[in-house]
Short mmCIF file of C-alpha atoms in Angstrom, two decimals:
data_model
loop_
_atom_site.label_atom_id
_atom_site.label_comp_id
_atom_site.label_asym_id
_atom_site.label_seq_id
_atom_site.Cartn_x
_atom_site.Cartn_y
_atom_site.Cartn_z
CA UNK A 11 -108.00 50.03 143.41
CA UNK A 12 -110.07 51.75 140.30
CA UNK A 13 -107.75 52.68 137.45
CA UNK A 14 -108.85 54.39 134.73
CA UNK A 15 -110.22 51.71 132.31
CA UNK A 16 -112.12 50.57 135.44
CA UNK A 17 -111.92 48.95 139.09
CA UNK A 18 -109.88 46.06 137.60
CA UNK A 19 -106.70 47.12 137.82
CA UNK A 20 -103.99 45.76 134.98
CA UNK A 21 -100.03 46.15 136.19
CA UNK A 22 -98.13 47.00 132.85
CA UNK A 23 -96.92 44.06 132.34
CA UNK A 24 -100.59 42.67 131.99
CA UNK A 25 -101.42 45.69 129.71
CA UNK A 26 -98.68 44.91 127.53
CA UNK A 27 -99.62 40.95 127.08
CA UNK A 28 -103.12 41.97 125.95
CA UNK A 29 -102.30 45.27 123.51
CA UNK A 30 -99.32 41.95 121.99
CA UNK A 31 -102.36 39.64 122.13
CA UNK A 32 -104.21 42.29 120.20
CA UNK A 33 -102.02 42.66 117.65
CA UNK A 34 -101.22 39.12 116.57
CA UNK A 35 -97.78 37.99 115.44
CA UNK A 36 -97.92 39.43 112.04
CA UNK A 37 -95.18 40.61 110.12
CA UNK A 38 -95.15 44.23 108.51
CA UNK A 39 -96.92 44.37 105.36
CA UNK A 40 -95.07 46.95 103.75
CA UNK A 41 -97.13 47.95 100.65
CA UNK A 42 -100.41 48.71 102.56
CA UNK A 43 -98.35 50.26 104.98
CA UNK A 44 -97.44 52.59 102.23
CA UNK A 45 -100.89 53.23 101.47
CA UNK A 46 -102.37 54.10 104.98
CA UNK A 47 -102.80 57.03 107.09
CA UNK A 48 -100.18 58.42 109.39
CA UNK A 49 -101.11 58.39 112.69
CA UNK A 50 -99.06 61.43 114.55
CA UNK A 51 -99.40 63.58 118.24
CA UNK A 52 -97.18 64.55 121.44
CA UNK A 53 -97.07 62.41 124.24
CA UNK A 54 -97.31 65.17 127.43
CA UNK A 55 -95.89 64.40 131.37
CA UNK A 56 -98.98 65.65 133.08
CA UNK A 57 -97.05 65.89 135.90
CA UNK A 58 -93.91 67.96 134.64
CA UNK A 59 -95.94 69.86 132.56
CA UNK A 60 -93.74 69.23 129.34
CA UNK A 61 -93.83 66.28 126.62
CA UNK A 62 -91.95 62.80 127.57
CA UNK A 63 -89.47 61.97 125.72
CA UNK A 64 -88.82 58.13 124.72
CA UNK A 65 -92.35 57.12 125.06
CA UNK A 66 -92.98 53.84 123.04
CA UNK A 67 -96.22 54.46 121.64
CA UNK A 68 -97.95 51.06 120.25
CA UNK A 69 -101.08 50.96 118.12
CA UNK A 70 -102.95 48.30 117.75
CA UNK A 71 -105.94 46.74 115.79
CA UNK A 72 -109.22 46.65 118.21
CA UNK A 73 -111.40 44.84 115.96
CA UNK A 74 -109.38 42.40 113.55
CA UNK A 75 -105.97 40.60 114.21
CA UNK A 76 -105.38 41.18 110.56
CA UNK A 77 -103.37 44.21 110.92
CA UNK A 78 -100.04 43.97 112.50
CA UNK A 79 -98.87 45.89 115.57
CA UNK A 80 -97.45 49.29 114.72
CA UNK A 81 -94.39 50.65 117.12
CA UNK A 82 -92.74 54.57 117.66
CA UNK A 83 -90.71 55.88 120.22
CA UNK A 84 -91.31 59.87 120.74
CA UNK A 85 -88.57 61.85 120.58
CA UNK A 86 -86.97 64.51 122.93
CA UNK A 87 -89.94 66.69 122.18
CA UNK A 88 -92.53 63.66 123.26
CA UNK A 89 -93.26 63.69 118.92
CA UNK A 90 -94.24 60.50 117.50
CA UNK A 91 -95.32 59.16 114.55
CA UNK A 92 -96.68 55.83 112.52
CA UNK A 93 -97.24 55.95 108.47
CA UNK A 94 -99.04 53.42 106.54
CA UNK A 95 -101.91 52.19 109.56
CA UNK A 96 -105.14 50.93 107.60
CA UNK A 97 -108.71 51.45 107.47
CA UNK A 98 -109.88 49.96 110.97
CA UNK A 99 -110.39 50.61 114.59
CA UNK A 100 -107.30 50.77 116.60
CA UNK A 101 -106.20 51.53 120.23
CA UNK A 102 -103.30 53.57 120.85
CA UNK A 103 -100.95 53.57 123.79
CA UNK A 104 -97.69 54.16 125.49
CA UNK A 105 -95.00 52.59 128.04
CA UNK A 106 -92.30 54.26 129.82
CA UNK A 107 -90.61 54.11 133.61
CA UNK A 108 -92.70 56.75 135.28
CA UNK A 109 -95.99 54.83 134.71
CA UNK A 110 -94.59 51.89 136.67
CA UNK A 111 -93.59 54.22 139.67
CA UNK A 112 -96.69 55.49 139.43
CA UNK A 113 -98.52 52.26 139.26
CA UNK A 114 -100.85 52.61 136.77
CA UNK A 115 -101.26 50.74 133.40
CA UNK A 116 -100.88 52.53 129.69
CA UNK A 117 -103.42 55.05 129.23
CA UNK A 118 -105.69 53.69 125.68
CA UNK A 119 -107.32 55.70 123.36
CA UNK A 120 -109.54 54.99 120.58
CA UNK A 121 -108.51 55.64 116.75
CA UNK A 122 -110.39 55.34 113.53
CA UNK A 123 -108.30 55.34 110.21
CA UNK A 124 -110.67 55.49 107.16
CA UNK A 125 -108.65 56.04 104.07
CA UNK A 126 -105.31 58.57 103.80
CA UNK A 127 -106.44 61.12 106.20
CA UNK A 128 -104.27 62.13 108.54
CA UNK A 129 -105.14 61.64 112.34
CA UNK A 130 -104.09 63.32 115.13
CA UNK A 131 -104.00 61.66 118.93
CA UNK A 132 -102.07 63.15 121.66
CA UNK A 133 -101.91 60.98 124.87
CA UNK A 134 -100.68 61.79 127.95
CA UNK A 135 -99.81 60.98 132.02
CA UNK A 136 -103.30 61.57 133.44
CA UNK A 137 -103.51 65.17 135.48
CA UNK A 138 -101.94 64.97 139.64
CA UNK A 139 -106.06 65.55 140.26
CA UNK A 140 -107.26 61.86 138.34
CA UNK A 141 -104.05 60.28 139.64
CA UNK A 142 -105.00 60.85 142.99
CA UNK A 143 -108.56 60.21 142.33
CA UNK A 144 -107.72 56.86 140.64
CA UNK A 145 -105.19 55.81 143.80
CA UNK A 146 -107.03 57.04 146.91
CA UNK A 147 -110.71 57.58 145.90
CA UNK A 148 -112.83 60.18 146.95
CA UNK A 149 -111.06 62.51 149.12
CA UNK A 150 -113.64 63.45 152.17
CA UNK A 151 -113.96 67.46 153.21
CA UNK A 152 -112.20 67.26 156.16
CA UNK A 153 -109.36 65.08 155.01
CA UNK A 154 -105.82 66.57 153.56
CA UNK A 155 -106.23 64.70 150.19
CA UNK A 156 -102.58 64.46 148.64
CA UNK A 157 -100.81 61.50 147.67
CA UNK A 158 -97.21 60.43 147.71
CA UNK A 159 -96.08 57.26 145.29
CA UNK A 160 -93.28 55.94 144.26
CA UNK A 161 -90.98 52.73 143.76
CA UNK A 162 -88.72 51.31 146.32
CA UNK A 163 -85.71 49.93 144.89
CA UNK A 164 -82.61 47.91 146.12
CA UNK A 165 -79.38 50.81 145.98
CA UNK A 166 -76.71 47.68 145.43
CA UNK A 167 -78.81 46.61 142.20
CA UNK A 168 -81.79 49.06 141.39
CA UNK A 169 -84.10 45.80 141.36
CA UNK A 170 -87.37 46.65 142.60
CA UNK A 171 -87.84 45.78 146.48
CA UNK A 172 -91.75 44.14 147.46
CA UNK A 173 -92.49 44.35 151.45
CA UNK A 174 -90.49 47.33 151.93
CA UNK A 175 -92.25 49.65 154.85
CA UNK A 176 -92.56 53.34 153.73
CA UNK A 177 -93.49 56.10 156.13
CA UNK A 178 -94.84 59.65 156.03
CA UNK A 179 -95.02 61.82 159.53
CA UNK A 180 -95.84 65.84 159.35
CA UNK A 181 -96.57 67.95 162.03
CA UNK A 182 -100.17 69.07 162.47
CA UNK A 183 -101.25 71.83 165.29
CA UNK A 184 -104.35 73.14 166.84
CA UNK A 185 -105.28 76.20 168.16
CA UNK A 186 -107.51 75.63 171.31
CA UNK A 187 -109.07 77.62 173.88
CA UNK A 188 -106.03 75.40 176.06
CA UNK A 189 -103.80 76.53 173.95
CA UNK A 190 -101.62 75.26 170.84
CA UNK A 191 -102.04 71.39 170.60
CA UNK A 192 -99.29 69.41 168.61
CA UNK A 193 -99.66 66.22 166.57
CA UNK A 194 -97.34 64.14 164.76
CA UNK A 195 -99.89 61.65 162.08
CA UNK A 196 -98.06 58.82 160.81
CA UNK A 197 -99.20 56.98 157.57
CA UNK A 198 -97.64 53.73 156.66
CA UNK A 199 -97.25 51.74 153.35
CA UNK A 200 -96.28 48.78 152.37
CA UNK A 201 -94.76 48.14 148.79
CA UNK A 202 -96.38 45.60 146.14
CA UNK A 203 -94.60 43.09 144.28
CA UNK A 204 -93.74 45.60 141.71
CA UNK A 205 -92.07 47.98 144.64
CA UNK A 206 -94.54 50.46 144.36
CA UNK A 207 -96.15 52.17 146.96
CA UNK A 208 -98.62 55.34 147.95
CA UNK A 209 -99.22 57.22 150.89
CA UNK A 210 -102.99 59.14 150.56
CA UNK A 211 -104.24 61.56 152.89
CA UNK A 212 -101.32 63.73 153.57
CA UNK A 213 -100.96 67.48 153.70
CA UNK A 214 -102.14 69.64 150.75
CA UNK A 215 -99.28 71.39 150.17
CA UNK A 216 -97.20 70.79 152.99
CA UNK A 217 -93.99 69.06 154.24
CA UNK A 218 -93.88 65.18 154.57
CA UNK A 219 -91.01 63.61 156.44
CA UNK A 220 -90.23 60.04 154.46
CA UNK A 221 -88.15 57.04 155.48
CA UNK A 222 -88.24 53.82 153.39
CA UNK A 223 -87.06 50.68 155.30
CA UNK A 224 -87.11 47.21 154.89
CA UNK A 225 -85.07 45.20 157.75
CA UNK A 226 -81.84 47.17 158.86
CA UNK A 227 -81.79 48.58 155.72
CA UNK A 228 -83.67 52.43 155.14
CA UNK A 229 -83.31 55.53 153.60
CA UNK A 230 -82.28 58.59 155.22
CA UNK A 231 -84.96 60.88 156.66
CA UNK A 232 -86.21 62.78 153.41
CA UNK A 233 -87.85 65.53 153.46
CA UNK A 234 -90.37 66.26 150.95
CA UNK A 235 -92.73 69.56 150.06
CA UNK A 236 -96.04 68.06 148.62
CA UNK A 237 -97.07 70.55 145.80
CA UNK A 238 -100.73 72.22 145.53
CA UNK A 239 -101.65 69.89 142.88
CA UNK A 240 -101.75 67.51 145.89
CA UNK A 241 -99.42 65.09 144.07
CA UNK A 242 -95.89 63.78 144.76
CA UNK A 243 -94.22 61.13 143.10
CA UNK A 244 -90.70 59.51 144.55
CA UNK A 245 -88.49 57.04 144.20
CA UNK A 246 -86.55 55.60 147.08
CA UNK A 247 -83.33 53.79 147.26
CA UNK A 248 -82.43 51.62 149.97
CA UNK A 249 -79.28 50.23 150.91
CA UNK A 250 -77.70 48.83 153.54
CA UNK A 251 -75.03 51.38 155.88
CA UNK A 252 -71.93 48.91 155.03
CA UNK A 253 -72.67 49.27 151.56
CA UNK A 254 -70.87 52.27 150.24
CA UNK A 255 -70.82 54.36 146.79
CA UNK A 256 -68.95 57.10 145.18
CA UNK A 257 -70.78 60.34 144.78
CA UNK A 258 -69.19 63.53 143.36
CA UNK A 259 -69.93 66.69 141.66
CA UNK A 260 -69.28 70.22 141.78
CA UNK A 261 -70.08 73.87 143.81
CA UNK A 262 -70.38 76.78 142.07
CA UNK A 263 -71.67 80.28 142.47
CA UNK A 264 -75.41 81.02 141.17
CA UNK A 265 -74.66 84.38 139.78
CA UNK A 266 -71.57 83.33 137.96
CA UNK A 267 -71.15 79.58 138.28
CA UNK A 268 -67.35 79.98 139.88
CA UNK A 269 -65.91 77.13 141.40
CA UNK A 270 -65.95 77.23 144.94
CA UNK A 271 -63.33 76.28 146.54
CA UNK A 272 -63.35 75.05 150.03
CA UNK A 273 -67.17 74.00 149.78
CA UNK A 274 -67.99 71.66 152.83
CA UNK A 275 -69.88 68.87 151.27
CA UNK A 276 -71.64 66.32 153.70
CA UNK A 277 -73.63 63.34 154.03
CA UNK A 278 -76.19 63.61 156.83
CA UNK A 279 -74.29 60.73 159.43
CA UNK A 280 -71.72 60.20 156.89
CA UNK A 281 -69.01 61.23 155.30
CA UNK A 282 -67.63 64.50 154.85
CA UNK A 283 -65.38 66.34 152.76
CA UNK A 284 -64.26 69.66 150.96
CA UNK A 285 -64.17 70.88 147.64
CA UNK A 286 -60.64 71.41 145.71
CA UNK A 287 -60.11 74.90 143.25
CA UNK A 288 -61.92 73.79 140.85
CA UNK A 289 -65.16 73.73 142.71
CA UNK A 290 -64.99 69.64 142.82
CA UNK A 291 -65.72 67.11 145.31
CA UNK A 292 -65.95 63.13 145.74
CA UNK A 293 -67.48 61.35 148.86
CA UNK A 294 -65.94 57.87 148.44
CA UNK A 295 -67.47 56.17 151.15
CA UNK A 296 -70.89 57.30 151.09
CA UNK A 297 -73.86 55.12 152.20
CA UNK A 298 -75.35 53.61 149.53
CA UNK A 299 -79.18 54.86 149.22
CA UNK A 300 -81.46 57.95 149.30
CA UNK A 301 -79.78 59.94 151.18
CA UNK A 302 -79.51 64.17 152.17
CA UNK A 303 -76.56 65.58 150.70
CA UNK A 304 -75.46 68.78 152.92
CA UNK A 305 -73.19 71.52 151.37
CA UNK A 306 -71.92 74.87 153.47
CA UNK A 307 -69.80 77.72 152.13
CA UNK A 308 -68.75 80.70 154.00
CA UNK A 309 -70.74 83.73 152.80
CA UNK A 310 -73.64 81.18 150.97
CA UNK A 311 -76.96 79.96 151.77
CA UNK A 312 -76.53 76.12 152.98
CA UNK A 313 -78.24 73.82 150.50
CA UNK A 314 -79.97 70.57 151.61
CA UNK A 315 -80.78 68.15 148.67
CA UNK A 316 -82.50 64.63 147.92
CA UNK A 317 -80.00 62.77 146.54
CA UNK A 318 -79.50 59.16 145.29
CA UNK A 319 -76.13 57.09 146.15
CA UNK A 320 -76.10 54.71 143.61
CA UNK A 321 -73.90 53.01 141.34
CA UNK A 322 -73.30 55.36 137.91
CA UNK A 323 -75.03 58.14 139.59
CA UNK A 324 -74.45 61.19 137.77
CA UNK A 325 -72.16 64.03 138.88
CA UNK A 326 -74.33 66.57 140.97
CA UNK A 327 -74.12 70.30 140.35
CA UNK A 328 -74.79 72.70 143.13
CA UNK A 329 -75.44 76.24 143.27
CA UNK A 330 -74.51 78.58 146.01
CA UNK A 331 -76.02 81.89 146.29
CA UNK A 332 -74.66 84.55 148.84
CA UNK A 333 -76.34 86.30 151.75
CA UNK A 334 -75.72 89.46 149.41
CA UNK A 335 -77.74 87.94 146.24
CA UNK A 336 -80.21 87.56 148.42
CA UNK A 337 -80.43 90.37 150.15
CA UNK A 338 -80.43 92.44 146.77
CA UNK A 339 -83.38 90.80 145.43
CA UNK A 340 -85.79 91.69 148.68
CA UNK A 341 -84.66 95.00 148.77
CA UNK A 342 -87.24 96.97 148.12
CA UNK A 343 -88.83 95.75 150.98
CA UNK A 344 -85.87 95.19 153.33
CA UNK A 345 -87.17 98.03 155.42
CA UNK A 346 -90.42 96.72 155.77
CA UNK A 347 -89.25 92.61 156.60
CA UNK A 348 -87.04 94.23 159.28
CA UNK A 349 -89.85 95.61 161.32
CA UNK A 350 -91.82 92.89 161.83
CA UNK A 351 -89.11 90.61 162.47
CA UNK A 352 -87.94 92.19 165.05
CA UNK A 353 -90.97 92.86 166.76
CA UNK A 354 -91.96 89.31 166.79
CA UNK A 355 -88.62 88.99 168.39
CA UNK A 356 -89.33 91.77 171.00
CA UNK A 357 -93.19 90.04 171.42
CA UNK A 358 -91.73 86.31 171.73
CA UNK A 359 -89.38 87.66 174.39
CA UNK A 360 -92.10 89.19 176.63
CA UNK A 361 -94.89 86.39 175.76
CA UNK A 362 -92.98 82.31 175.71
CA UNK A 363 -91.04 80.57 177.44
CA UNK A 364 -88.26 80.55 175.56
CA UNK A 365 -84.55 82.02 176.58
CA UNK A 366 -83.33 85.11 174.45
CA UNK A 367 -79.82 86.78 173.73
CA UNK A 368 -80.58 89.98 173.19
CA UNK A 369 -77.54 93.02 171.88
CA UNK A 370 -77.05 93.80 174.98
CA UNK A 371 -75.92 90.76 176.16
CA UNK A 372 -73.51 90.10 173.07
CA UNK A 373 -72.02 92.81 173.60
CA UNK A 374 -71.23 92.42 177.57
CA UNK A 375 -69.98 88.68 176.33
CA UNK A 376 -67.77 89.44 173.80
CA UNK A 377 -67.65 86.07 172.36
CA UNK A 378 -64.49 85.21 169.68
CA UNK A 379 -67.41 82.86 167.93
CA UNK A 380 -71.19 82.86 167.72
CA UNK A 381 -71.03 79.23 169.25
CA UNK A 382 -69.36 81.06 172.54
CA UNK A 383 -72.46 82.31 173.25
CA UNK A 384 -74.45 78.68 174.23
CA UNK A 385 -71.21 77.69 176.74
CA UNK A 386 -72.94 78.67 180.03
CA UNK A 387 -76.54 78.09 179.12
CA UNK A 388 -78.46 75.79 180.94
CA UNK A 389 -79.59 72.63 178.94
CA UNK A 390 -76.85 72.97 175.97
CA UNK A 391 -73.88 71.43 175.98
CA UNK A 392 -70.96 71.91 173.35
CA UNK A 393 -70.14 68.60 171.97
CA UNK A 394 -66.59 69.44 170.78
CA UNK A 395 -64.50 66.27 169.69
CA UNK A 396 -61.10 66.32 168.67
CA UNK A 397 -61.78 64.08 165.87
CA UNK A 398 -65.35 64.63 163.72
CA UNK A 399 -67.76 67.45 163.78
CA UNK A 400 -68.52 69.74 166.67
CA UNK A 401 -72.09 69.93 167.46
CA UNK A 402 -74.77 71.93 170.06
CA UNK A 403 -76.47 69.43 172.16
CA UNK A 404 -79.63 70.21 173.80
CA UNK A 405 -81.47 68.30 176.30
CA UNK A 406 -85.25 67.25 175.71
CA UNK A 407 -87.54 65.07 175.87
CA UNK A 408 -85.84 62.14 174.15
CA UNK A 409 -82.52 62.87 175.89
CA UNK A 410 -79.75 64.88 174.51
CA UNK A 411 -80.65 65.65 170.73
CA UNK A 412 -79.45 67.79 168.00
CA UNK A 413 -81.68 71.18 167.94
CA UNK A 414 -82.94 72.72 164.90
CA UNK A 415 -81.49 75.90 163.63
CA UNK A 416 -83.10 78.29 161.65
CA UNK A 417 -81.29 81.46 160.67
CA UNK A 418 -83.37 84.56 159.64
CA UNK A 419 -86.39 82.14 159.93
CA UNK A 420 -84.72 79.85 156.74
CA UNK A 421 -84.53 76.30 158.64
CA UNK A 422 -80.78 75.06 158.12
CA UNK A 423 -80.63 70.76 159.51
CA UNK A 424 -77.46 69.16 160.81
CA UNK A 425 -75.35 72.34 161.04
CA UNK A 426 -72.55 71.87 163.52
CA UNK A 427 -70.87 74.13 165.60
CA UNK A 428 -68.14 75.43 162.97
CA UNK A 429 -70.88 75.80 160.13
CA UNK A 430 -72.77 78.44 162.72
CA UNK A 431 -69.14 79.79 163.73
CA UNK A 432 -68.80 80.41 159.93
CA UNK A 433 -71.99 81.66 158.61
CA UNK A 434 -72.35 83.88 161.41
CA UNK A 435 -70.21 86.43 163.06
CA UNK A 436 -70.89 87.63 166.38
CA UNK A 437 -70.95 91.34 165.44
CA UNK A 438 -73.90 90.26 162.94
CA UNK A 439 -75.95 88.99 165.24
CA UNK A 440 -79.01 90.84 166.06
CA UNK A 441 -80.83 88.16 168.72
CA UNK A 442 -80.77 84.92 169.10
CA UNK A 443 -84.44 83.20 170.55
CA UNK A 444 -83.52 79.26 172.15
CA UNK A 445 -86.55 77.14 172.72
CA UNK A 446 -87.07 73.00 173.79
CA UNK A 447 -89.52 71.27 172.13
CA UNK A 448 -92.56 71.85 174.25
CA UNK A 449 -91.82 75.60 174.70
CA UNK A 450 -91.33 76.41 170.58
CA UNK A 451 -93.77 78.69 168.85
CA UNK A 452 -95.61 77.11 166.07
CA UNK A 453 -93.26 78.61 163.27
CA UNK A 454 -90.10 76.75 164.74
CA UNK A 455 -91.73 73.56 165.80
CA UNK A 456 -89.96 70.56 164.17
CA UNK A 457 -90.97 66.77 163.82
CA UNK A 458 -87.59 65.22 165.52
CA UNK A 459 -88.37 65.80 169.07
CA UNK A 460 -85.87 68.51 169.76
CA UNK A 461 -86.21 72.60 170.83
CA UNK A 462 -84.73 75.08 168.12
CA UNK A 463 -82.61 77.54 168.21
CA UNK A 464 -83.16 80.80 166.06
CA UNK A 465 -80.43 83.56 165.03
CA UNK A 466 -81.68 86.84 163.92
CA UNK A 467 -78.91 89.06 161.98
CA UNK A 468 -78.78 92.49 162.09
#
């Protein structure tokens, strides 16, 4: 693979032997020092957009090992700088974490000192477009073009993990004269000694399903939005299910940040658990790993997060906004979302195959709970344990399976039967549109092999 000093590609480690080789094993020599040139700039995240803070930035001599190696670390604005550098030719670099998870060695620039003039030499992350240049190579016209990296790690120790098996799937359709044609691409990597990895060729932007994996051992299924830049970078934990962590944090309110109390807070296939008055939570048996943290409050927007269960993992802060918030900042154009909405409704009903519960038939029902309404349909069953979560079953293709659900087209994964029964009443509900996998317009299709079930409020 070509890096950016050429198709020889050095790991960091290797990059960091040669600039030490470079420099010799001098010792400072403080007077000259005193008489040199100060060599200053920002180190930028190309990436983040913003400067990197804790950069070590290294200079050292390219021509003579008479001058010693000269060390900074940049501070929390990515400033550095390093007084009293000689006449001479140097080369100037940096290490920190994110260039091993994104496999590349230190970026090297040249610098000429000639007597006490001041030099200026900003260095920087390369741009998403040169990483992914430098990792995958040309990208060909027909071909997506974005990259995913990362570093797979070990969640019981954080070491990095080599042979691990990393996967991206999306969900591609086709519009044919036969009609709408569904595909599923599947990319596979394997991670180098160093646990790094990279996926190339996936959608550009678009939504990447992930799973690291390496023996019984895998990450949850992440979901990821590649950005437009057509670069993604991740790290993955994985950990074994009997291996468990402590994860807690807090709920509050977006417009306010008030505790909220009685917060459901979930681990996808895990653990569960509620939030006390002041907002808090703690999941004490939670896989260790990447994993999908899941938290439901009545009256707020579910929120679905990447997050890692390892140990010293900080506190995580979530923020709830209501249906109301959100509802005030569209509405100026509330009248004009309605329409279309629900004539796509009306159209779906007269044009798929899907099953519909219109008004009408709420209202000739009169169900206690939303979830009364799927009882006597035909392929959903009402999975309703006395002990763990209540769920809608649907069968498919693969069996029974969990259907997607997507409320006023927002897709919301893993709710169960009471988070439905809470977010929505049956007086608010203005149609509800049930489809199996094969029978699912291209706006609710989902990767998992499962139909969908969409809920329309009035």
């Amino acid at each position: 693979m070509c890096s950016f000093l050429g198709c020889s590609r050095l790991t960091p480690v290797a990059a960091l032997a040669l600039l030490a080789g470079m420099a010799g094993a001098q010792t400072p020599d403080t007077v000259r020092r005193s008489l040199g040139a100060t060599i200053s700039g920002v180190v930028h995240d190309s990436l983040a957009r913003a400067p990197l803070p804790g950069a070590m930035v290294q200079l050292v001599s390219a021509d003579s090992a008479a001058h010693s190696g000269r060390t900074a670390i940049a501070d929390s604005l990515g400033r550095f700088a390093i007084s009293g550098v000689p006449d001479g030719h140097y080369m100037l670099g940096f290490f920190h974490p994110m260039l091993d998870s994104l496999g590349m060695e230190p970026p090297l620039r040249d610098v000429v000192v000639a007597g006490q003039q001041p030099v200026t030499a900003d260095l920087a992350i390369p741009s998403p477009s040169r990483l992914r240049a430098a990792i995958c190579g040309p990208v060909a016209p027909s071909a997506p073009g974005a990259a995913i990296v990362g570093v797979v790690r070990d969640a019981r120790d954080n070491a990095t993990i080599a042979g691990a098996t990393v996967t991206g799937e999306w969900l591609e359709l086709s519009f044919t004269s036969a009609g709408v044609v569904h595909r599923r691409p599947r990319l596979t990597a394997t991670t180098t000694e160093s646990g790094w990895f990279a996926i190339c060729n996936v959608p550009n932007p678009g939504n990447v399903a992930l799973v690291a994996s390496r023996g019984m051992d895998s990450t949850d299924r992440i979901e990821v939005q590649v950005p437009a830049e057509g670069f993604l970078r991740r790290e993955l934990y994985v950990g074994p299910a009997r291996a468990v962590r402590r994860l807690s944090g807090i709920v509050v309110t977006s417009a306010d940040w008030t505790p909220l109390a009685g917060a459901r807070v979930s681990i996808s296939d895990g653990p569960r658990t509620v939030a006390n008055a002041r907002g808090e939570w703690t999941l004490v048996d939670a896989p260790a790993g990447t994993r999908m943290l899941q938290v439901l409050a009545v009256g707020y927007y579910p929120e679905r997060r990447r997050v890692d269960v390892v140990s010293g993992a900080p506190p995580v802060r979530v923020e709830l906004s209501t249906v109301r918030a959100v509802l005030d900042t569209i509405k100026v154009t509330a009248i004009r979302m309605s329409a279309p909405n629900l004539e796509g409704f009306r159209k779906r009903q007269r044009t798929t195959a899907g099953r519909f519960i219109t008004p009408e038939d709420i209202a000739r029902r009169q169900p206690l709970a939303t979830g009364d309404l799927f009882r006597t349909m035909q392929d959903l069953s009402l999975d309703e344990r006395a002990v763990g979560p209540k769920t809608i079953l649907m069968r498919g293709g693969i069996g029974w399976c969990a259907p997607g659900v997507y409320v006023d087209d927002h897709f919301m994964r893993d709710l169960t039967l009471d988070d439905i029964n809470a977010i929505v009443q049956p007086r608010e509900v203005g149609g509800i549109e049930i489809y199996t996998e094969a029978s699912a317009p291209p706006q609710f299709q989902r990767m998992d092999g499962c139909g969908s079930i969409v809920i329309w409020t009035k």
